[in-house]
Every structure is written in C-alpha cells, then in structure tokens.
Amino acid sequence: MFSSILGSAATMSQVAVCFSASLVCGLLCAFTYRYCENTSKNFLTALAVLPAIVMMVILMVNGNLGVGVAVAGSFSLVRFRSLPGRASDIVIIFLAMGLGLCTGMGYVYFALASAVIMCLLYVLISKLPLLSENTAYRSIRITIPEDLEYTEVFADIFNKYTSKAEEHAVRTINLGTMYQVTYDIVLKNTADEKQMIDEIRVRNGNLPVICGRAATAAAEL
C-alpha cells in the first residue's frame, strides 16, 4: 500500500492505472459531497476530475512535489476569486488535491484507501448531531430613530426572551436620521421569536426588524 507502482520511467499501463484510480477517488469525493452538502453540478463535476488533473501535473513535473502542488493548487482555487467559498468547499478541494497527489506519485492503493476512509469520516462528522448548528442562535437587526437610546432600550426584552444577547454592530441609515443596531442573540425558546419581535416593534415605533440565522443575516450586511 505504501509503495509506488511507478518506476523511473512510467509505462502507459502504469499511467492508465493511476488515471483510473484518480477518477475513482474524484467520483467518490463528488458523491460524498453531494450527499452531505447542497452544491452545484458544475462544482461536483470539477471535483470529480480534479484528482486526475493533479495527477497529470505531478507526472508532467517528473515527481517534483513542490512545483506540482504549487501549479495544481493555483488552478484548483481559481473558483474562489469570483465566488465566496465555504469552508467545506475548501476542505473537499484539498482532499481531492491530496488524492491526486498520491496517485500522481504512484501510491494508488494508499489513495484509494484514504479516499474511502476520509469520505466515510466526512459523512460521519457532518451527520453527527453534536456538531450541528444551534437553531436558537439568531442575528437581529433593529432600526430605531436617532433620538432613542439604543444601548439599554431593549435590555428587558432580551432578558425575557434570550439567554444571551450581544451588540454586534451599529450604523446610521437614511442620512443619519436613524440607527440600525445588530445583535447576536440565543433564544430561550424559538417559539417565542414572533412575540419578541412584536415587543421590539412596539419599542422602536414599528420600524423594520430583521431576525434570522446569523450566517444569513451577516451575508446581507
């Protein structure tokens, strides 16, 4: 498993074995990522062929590990120059690159075994309830008039409905006539979310209140 099938001069049959193993590893990564995450077909297709591309780069640089990783890494991460990349996207890309590196160096059995183990581990960890997000965690943005003191005006409401409330950001809107205050909160009971918002609307004069999951709200800022 830990020995390379490539000799000093690679034959066509050895290259074919490495190429086939790369495609198997890439497809395994793509199927695993499709099962665990919501993503596009284009990304899954690129993920499936990435190990084979890395393998070809490693073969073309004659096993020079440093040059191969630099070139393959540059091409594989071009996607994130135009689209925001999630942490899971980066992880699965580096996994595919690592598997392609193994097959490019001729460690076919090690690459296949690593692909199976890492994909199973990814599925297991992603499905564990221990690592699931806190559904009570919210980011709430409250618009208030400029004459309202925002530092303590909602303290009693947050004490009533949340177990944690921290001011995250403050900014002026409408040419400075209003403030928009963002809080990170943890609800005591998610069923009370509407009631909490209604009480905030009474306090801020029925101006806009936006409450949602922290990641979604942060993307809208």
PDB file of C-alpha atoms in Angstrom, residues 2-212:
ATOM      1  CA  PHE A   2       2.840   2.392   0.814  1.00  0.00           C
ATOM      2  CA  SER A   3       4.922   1.600  -2.266  1.00  0.00           C
ATOM      3  CA  SER A   4       4.650   3.384  -5.610  1.00  0.00           C
ATOM      4  CA  ILE A   5       3.691   1.484  -8.756  1.00  0.00           C
ATOM      5  CA  LEU A   6       5.662   3.951 -10.897  1.00  0.00           C
ATOM      6  CA  GLY A   7       9.213   3.162 -11.860  1.00  0.00           C
ATOM      7  CA  SER A   8      11.918   5.513 -13.062  1.00  0.00           C
ATOM      8  CA  ALA A   9      10.140   5.619 -16.431  1.00  0.00           C
ATOM      9  CA  ALA A  10       6.355   5.296 -16.235  1.00  0.00           C
ATOM     10  CA  THR A  11       4.699   2.974 -18.749  1.00  0.00           C
ATOM     11  CA  MET A  12       1.334   3.528 -20.385  1.00  0.00           C
ATOM     12  CA  SER A  13      -0.260   0.793 -18.295  1.00  0.00           C
ATOM     13  CA  GLN A  14       1.007   2.371 -15.059  1.00  0.00           C
ATOM     14  CA  VAL A  15      -0.285   5.781 -16.110  1.00  0.00           C
ATOM     15  CA  ALA A  16      -3.648   4.231 -17.008  1.00  0.00           C
ATOM     16  CA  VAL A  17      -3.899   2.664 -13.541  1.00  0.00           C
ATOM     17  CA  CYS A  18      -3.071   5.977 -11.870  1.00  0.00           C
ATOM     18  CA  PHE A  19      -5.563   7.808 -14.061  1.00  0.00           C
ATOM     19  CA  SER A  20      -8.325   5.300 -13.307  1.00  0.00           C
ATOM     20  CA  ALA A  21      -7.630   5.486  -9.585  1.00  0.00           C
ATOM     21  CA  SER A  22      -7.751   9.282  -9.760  1.00  0.00           C
ATOM     22  CA  LEU A  23     -11.174   9.209 -11.404  1.00  0.00           C
ATOM     23  CA  VAL A  24     -12.473   6.752  -8.799  1.00  0.00           C
ATOM     24  CA  CYS A  25     -11.198   8.980  -5.982  1.00  0.00           C
ATOM     25  CA  GLY A  26     -12.689  12.078  -7.606  1.00  0.00           C
ATOM     26  CA  LEU A  27     -16.090  10.456  -8.114  1.00  0.00           C
ATOM     27  CA  LEU A  28     -16.088   9.212  -4.533  1.00  0.00           C
ATOM     28  CA  CYS A  29     -15.374  12.745  -3.284  1.00  0.00           C
ATOM     29  CA  ALA A  30     -18.089  14.198  -5.533  1.00  0.00           C
ATOM     30  CA  PHE A  31     -20.744  11.679  -4.452  1.00  0.00           C
ATOM     31  CA  THR A  32     -19.826  12.198  -0.794  1.00  0.00           C
ATOM     32  CA  TYR A  33     -20.021  15.967  -1.067  1.00  0.00           C
ATOM     33  CA  ARG A  34     -23.326  15.773  -2.928  1.00  0.00           C
ATOM     34  CA  TYR A  35     -24.752  13.638  -0.134  1.00  0.00           C
ATOM     35  CA  CYS A  36     -23.554  15.933   2.660  1.00  0.00           C
ATOM     36  CA  GLU A  37     -23.870  19.426   1.158  1.00  0.00           C
ATOM     37  CA  ASN A  38     -26.013  21.439  -1.236  1.00  0.00           C
ATOM     38  CA  THR A  39     -23.883  22.478  -4.187  1.00  0.00           C
ATOM     39  CA  SER A  40     -23.973  22.901  -7.957  1.00  0.00           C
ATOM     40  CA  LYS A  41     -23.428  20.296 -10.652  1.00  0.00           C
ATOM     41  CA  ASN A  42     -20.538  22.338 -12.065  1.00  0.00           C
ATOM     42  CA  PHE A  43     -18.668  22.162  -8.770  1.00  0.00           C
ATOM     43  CA  LEU A  44     -19.278  18.421  -8.425  1.00  0.00           C
ATOM     44  CA  THR A  45     -18.057  17.832 -11.980  1.00  0.00           C
ATOM     45  CA  ALA A  46     -14.904  19.839 -11.330  1.00  0.00           C
ATOM     46  CA  LEU A  47     -14.396  17.953  -8.071  1.00  0.00           C
ATOM     47  CA  ALA A  48     -14.675  14.589  -9.842  1.00  0.00           C
ATOM     48  CA  VAL A  49     -11.904  15.375 -12.352  1.00  0.00           C
ATOM     49  CA  LEU A  50      -9.636  17.385 -10.014  1.00  0.00           C
ATOM     50  CA  PRO A  51      -7.593  14.374  -8.760  1.00  0.00           C
ATOM     51  CA  ALA A  52      -6.900  13.342 -12.355  1.00  0.00           C
ATOM     52  CA  ILE A  53      -5.745  16.871 -13.204  1.00  0.00           C
ATOM     53  CA  VAL A  54      -3.443  16.992 -10.200  1.00  0.00           C
ATOM     54  CA  MET A  55      -2.104  13.544 -11.131  1.00  0.00           C
ATOM     55  CA  MET A  56      -1.234  14.743 -14.653  1.00  0.00           C
ATOM     56  CA  VAL A  57       0.507  17.842 -13.258  1.00  0.00           C
ATOM     57  CA  ILE A  58       2.605  15.734 -10.885  1.00  0.00           C
ATOM     58  CA  LEU A  59       3.560  13.364 -13.713  1.00  0.00           C
ATOM     59  CA  MET A  60       4.497  16.244 -16.026  1.00  0.00           C
ATOM     60  CA  VAL A  61       6.827  17.841 -13.468  1.00  0.00           C
ATOM     61  CA  ASN A  62       8.586  14.488 -13.082  1.00  0.00           C
ATOM     62  CA  GLY A  63       7.627  13.997  -9.468  1.00  0.00           C
ATOM     63  CA  ASN A  64       8.809  17.405  -8.286  1.00  0.00           C
ATOM     64  CA  LEU A  65       6.423  17.717  -5.359  1.00  0.00           C
ATOM     65  CA  GLY A  66       6.842  21.421  -4.686  1.00  0.00           C
ATOM     66  CA  VAL A  67       6.274  22.535  -8.273  1.00  0.00           C
ATOM     67  CA  GLY A  68       3.341  20.166  -8.743  1.00  0.00           C
ATOM     68  CA  VAL A  69       1.481  21.294  -5.625  1.00  0.00           C
ATOM     69  CA  ALA A  70       2.055  24.978  -6.464  1.00  0.00           C
ATOM     70  CA  VAL A  71       0.700  24.645 -10.009  1.00  0.00           C
ATOM     71  CA  ALA A  72      -2.245  22.386  -9.154  1.00  0.00           C
ATOM     72  CA  GLY A  73      -3.182  24.482  -6.126  1.00  0.00           C
ATOM     73  CA  SER A  74      -3.239  27.680  -8.164  1.00  0.00           C
ATOM     74  CA  PHE A  75      -5.632  26.241 -10.729  1.00  0.00           C
ATOM     75  CA  SER A  76      -7.901  24.492  -8.227  1.00  0.00           C
ATOM     76  CA  LEU A  77      -8.508  27.628  -6.142  1.00  0.00           C
ATOM     77  CA  VAL A  78      -9.311  29.974  -9.046  1.00  0.00           C
ATOM     78  CA  ARG A  79     -13.001  29.388  -8.293  1.00  0.00           C
ATOM     79  CA  PHE A  80     -12.794  31.384  -5.088  1.00  0.00           C
ATOM     80  CA  ARG A  81     -11.715  34.555  -6.872  1.00  0.00           C
ATOM     81  CA  SER A  82     -15.240  35.042  -8.228  1.00  0.00           C
ATOM     82  CA  LEU A  83     -17.413  33.127  -5.755  1.00  0.00           C
ATOM     83  CA  PRO A  84     -17.283  33.115  -1.956  1.00  0.00           C
ATOM     84  CA  GLY A  85     -16.003  29.734  -0.862  1.00  0.00           C
ATOM     85  CA  ARG A  86     -17.387  27.843   2.089  1.00  0.00           C
ATOM     86  CA  ALA A  87     -15.075  26.084   4.488  1.00  0.00           C
ATOM     87  CA  SER A  88     -16.480  22.733   3.337  1.00  0.00           C
ATOM     88  CA  ASP A  89     -15.670  23.619  -0.295  1.00  0.00           C
ATOM     89  CA  ILE A  90     -12.044  24.272   0.577  1.00  0.00           C
ATOM     90  CA  VAL A  91     -11.782  21.068   2.614  1.00  0.00           C
ATOM     91  CA  ILE A  92     -13.133  18.840  -0.144  1.00  0.00           C
ATOM     92  CA  ILE A  93     -10.916  20.546  -2.743  1.00  0.00           C
ATOM     93  CA  PHE A  94      -7.802  19.925  -0.682  1.00  0.00           C
ATOM     94  CA  LEU A  95      -8.892  16.323  -0.155  1.00  0.00           C
ATOM     95  CA  ALA A  96      -9.255  15.864  -3.921  1.00  0.00           C
ATOM     96  CA  MET A  97      -5.875  17.506  -4.461  1.00  0.00           C
ATOM     97  CA  GLY A  98      -4.245  15.252  -1.888  1.00  0.00           C
ATOM     98  CA  LEU A  99      -5.679  12.148  -3.525  1.00  0.00           C
ATOM     99  CA  GLY A 100      -4.479  13.325  -6.923  1.00  0.00           C
ATOM    100  CA  LEU A 101      -1.059  13.921  -5.437  1.00  0.00           C
ATOM    101  CA  CYS A 102      -0.980  10.331  -4.142  1.00  0.00           C
ATOM    102  CA  THR A 103      -1.980   8.830  -7.495  1.00  0.00           C
ATOM    103  CA  GLY A 104       0.427  11.128  -9.344  1.00  0.00           C
ATOM    104  CA  MET A 105       3.260   9.765  -7.238  1.00  0.00           C
ATOM    105  CA  GLY A 106       2.080   6.218  -7.906  1.00  0.00           C
ATOM    106  CA  TYR A 107       0.629   5.432  -4.464  1.00  0.00           C
ATOM    107  CA  VAL A 108      -2.612   4.099  -5.930  1.00  0.00           C
ATOM    108  CA  TYR A 109      -3.689   1.765  -3.126  1.00  0.00           C
ATOM    109  CA  PHE A 110      -2.935   4.361  -0.485  1.00  0.00           C
ATOM    110  CA  ALA A 111      -5.005   6.922  -2.406  1.00  0.00           C
ATOM    111  CA  LEU A 112      -7.994   4.583  -2.732  1.00  0.00           C
ATOM    112  CA  ALA A 113      -7.855   3.582   0.923  1.00  0.00           C
ATOM    113  CA  SER A 114      -7.513   7.220   2.003  1.00  0.00           C
ATOM    114  CA  ALA A 115     -10.443   8.260  -0.198  1.00  0.00           C
ATOM    115  CA  VAL A 116     -12.733   5.657   1.363  1.00  0.00           C
ATOM    116  CA  ILE A 117     -11.647   6.458   4.926  1.00  0.00           C
ATOM    117  CA  MET A 118     -11.811  10.251   4.548  1.00  0.00           C
ATOM    118  CA  CYS A 119     -15.177  10.212   2.766  1.00  0.00           C
ATOM    119  CA  LEU A 120     -16.689   7.959   5.421  1.00  0.00           C
ATOM    120  CA  LEU A 121     -15.249  10.214   8.105  1.00  0.00           C
ATOM    121  CA  TYR A 122     -16.674  13.302   6.380  1.00  0.00           C
ATOM    122  CA  VAL A 123     -20.150  11.743   6.209  1.00  0.00           C
ATOM    123  CA  LEU A 124     -19.974  10.640   9.840  1.00  0.00           C
ATOM    124  CA  ILE A 125     -18.867  14.012  11.181  1.00  0.00           C
ATOM    125  CA  SER A 126     -21.305  16.007   9.039  1.00  0.00           C
ATOM    126  CA  LYS A 127     -24.239  13.932  10.300  1.00  0.00           C
ATOM    127  CA  LEU A 128     -23.313  13.946  13.973  1.00  0.00           C
ATOM    128  CA  PRO A 129     -25.876  15.959  15.963  1.00  0.00           C
ATOM    129  CA  LEU A 130     -23.079  17.035  18.292  1.00  0.00           C
ATOM    130  CA  LEU A 131     -21.682  19.334  15.593  1.00  0.00           C
ATOM    131  CA  SER A 132     -24.998  20.652  14.270  1.00  0.00           C
ATOM    132  CA  GLU A 133     -25.656  24.381  14.434  1.00  0.00           C
ATOM    133  CA  ASN A 134     -27.529  25.939  17.314  1.00  0.00           C
ATOM    134  CA  THR A 135     -31.063  26.517  15.977  1.00  0.00           C
ATOM    135  CA  ALA A 136     -31.734  29.082  18.720  1.00  0.00           C
ATOM    136  CA  TYR A 137     -28.895  31.318  17.547  1.00  0.00           C
ATOM    137  CA  ARG A 138     -30.069  34.459  15.718  1.00  0.00           C
ATOM    138  CA  SER A 139     -28.783  37.739  14.380  1.00  0.00           C
ATOM    139  CA  ILE A 140     -31.332  40.515  14.724  1.00  0.00           C
ATOM    140  CA  ARG A 141     -31.154  43.982  13.152  1.00  0.00           C
ATOM    141  CA  ILE A 142     -33.324  46.680  14.650  1.00  0.00           C
ATOM    142  CA  THR A 143     -33.944  50.088  13.087  1.00  0.00           C
ATOM    143  CA  ILE A 144     -34.532  52.866  15.640  1.00  0.00           C
ATOM    144  CA  PRO A 145     -34.969  56.651  15.434  1.00  0.00           C
ATOM    145  CA  GLU A 146     -31.931  58.749  16.272  1.00  0.00           C
ATOM    146  CA  ASP A 147     -33.483  60.139  19.451  1.00  0.00           C
ATOM    147  CA  LEU A 148     -33.900  56.678  21.008  1.00  0.00           C
ATOM    148  CA  GLU A 149     -31.082  55.485  23.282  1.00  0.00           C
ATOM    149  CA  TYR A 150     -30.298  52.044  21.853  1.00  0.00           C
ATOM    150  CA  THR A 151     -27.797  50.823  24.455  1.00  0.00           C
ATOM    151  CA  GLU A 152     -30.346  49.764  27.072  1.00  0.00           C
ATOM    152  CA  VAL A 153     -33.716  50.256  25.403  1.00  0.00           C
ATOM    153  CA  PHE A 154     -34.173  46.565  24.551  1.00  0.00           C
ATOM    154  CA  ALA A 155     -32.398  45.099  27.588  1.00  0.00           C
ATOM    155  CA  ASP A 156     -35.562  43.979  29.368  1.00  0.00           C
ATOM    156  CA  ILE A 157     -36.918  42.333  26.206  1.00  0.00           C
ATOM    157  CA  PHE A 158     -33.682  40.438  25.629  1.00  0.00           C
ATOM    158  CA  ASN A 159     -33.570  39.365  29.290  1.00  0.00           C
ATOM    159  CA  LYS A 160     -37.070  37.977  28.895  1.00  0.00           C
ATOM    160  CA  TYR A 161     -36.646  36.055  25.646  1.00  0.00           C
ATOM    161  CA  THR A 162     -32.925  35.317  25.261  1.00  0.00           C
ATOM    162  CA  SER A 163     -30.230  33.559  27.226  1.00  0.00           C
ATOM    163  CA  LYS A 164     -27.551  35.647  25.534  1.00  0.00           C
ATOM    164  CA  ALA A 165     -27.638  38.991  23.732  1.00  0.00           C
ATOM    165  CA  GLU A 166     -24.592  40.880  22.487  1.00  0.00           C
ATOM    166  CA  GLU A 167     -24.438  44.057  20.448  1.00  0.00           C
ATOM    167  CA  HIS A 168     -22.569  43.272  17.233  1.00  0.00           C
ATOM    168  CA  ALA A 169     -22.644  46.446  15.143  1.00  0.00           C
ATOM    169  CA  VAL A 170     -24.226  49.894  14.897  1.00  0.00           C
ATOM    170  CA  ARG A 171     -24.582  52.032  11.794  1.00  0.00           C
ATOM    171  CA  THR A 172     -26.535  55.088  10.693  1.00  0.00           C
ATOM    172  CA  ILE A 173     -29.019  54.969   7.814  1.00  0.00           C
ATOM    173  CA  ASN A 174     -31.312  57.406   5.981  1.00  0.00           C
ATOM    174  CA  LEU A 175     -28.691  60.165   6.007  1.00  0.00           C
ATOM    175  CA  GLY A 176     -28.132  59.784   9.723  1.00  0.00           C
ATOM    176  CA  THR A 177     -31.772  60.119  10.772  1.00  0.00           C
ATOM    177  CA  MET A 178     -31.923  56.519  12.037  1.00  0.00           C
ATOM    178  CA  TYR A 179     -29.700  53.882  13.602  1.00  0.00           C
ATOM    179  CA  GLN A 180     -29.536  50.209  12.667  1.00  0.00           C
ATOM    180  CA  VAL A 181     -28.310  48.063  15.544  1.00  0.00           C
ATOM    181  CA  THR A 182     -27.317  44.406  15.093  1.00  0.00           C
ATOM    182  CA  TYR A 183     -27.390  41.944  17.996  1.00  0.00           C
ATOM    183  CA  ASP A 184     -26.287  38.318  18.238  1.00  0.00           C
ATOM    184  CA  ILE A 185     -28.800  36.502  20.426  1.00  0.00           C
ATOM    185  CA  VAL A 186     -29.641  32.998  21.640  1.00  0.00           C
ATOM    186  CA  LEU A 187     -33.359  32.456  22.144  1.00  0.00           C
ATOM    187  CA  LYS A 188     -34.594  30.692  25.244  1.00  0.00           C
ATOM    188  CA  ASN A 189     -37.499  29.273  23.252  1.00  0.00           C
ATOM    189  CA  THR A 190     -37.601  29.537  19.454  1.00  0.00           C
ATOM    190  CA  ALA A 191     -41.415  29.526  19.574  1.00  0.00           C
ATOM    191  CA  ASP A 192     -41.312  32.963  21.239  1.00  0.00           C
ATOM    192  CA  GLU A 193     -39.467  34.616  18.348  1.00  0.00           C
ATOM    193  CA  LYS A 194     -42.564  36.368  16.930  1.00  0.00           C
ATOM    194  CA  GLN A 195     -43.648  37.613  20.339  1.00  0.00           C
ATOM    195  CA  MET A 196     -40.193  39.061  20.948  1.00  0.00           C
ATOM    196  CA  ILE A 197     -40.226  40.848  17.583  1.00  0.00           C
ATOM    197  CA  ASP A 198     -43.686  42.274  18.293  1.00  0.00           C
ATOM    198  CA  GLU A 199     -42.486  43.759  21.580  1.00  0.00           C
ATOM    199  CA  ILE A 200     -39.433  45.232  19.848  1.00  0.00           C
ATOM    200  CA  ARG A 201     -41.681  46.815  17.191  1.00  0.00           C
ATOM    201  CA  VAL A 202     -43.716  48.492  19.897  1.00  0.00           C
ATOM    202  CA  ARG A 203     -40.496  49.853  21.426  1.00  0.00           C
ATOM    203  CA  ASN A 204     -38.919  51.119  18.160  1.00  0.00           C
ATOM    204  CA  GLY A 205     -42.047  52.684  16.685  1.00  0.00           C
ATOM    205  CA  ASN A 206     -42.823  49.839  14.257  1.00  0.00           C
ATOM    206  CA  LEU A 207     -39.653  50.435  12.245  1.00  0.00           C
ATOM    207  CA  PRO A 208     -38.104  47.456  10.379  1.00  0.00           C
ATOM    208  CA  VAL A 209     -36.813  44.487  12.402  1.00  0.00           C
ATOM    209  CA  ILE A 210     -34.889  41.710  10.659  1.00  0.00           C
ATOM    210  CA  CYS A 211     -34.282  38.463  12.533  1.00  0.00           C
ATOM    211  CA  GLY A 212     -32.632  35.375  11.071  1.00  0.00           C
TER     212      GLY A 212
END
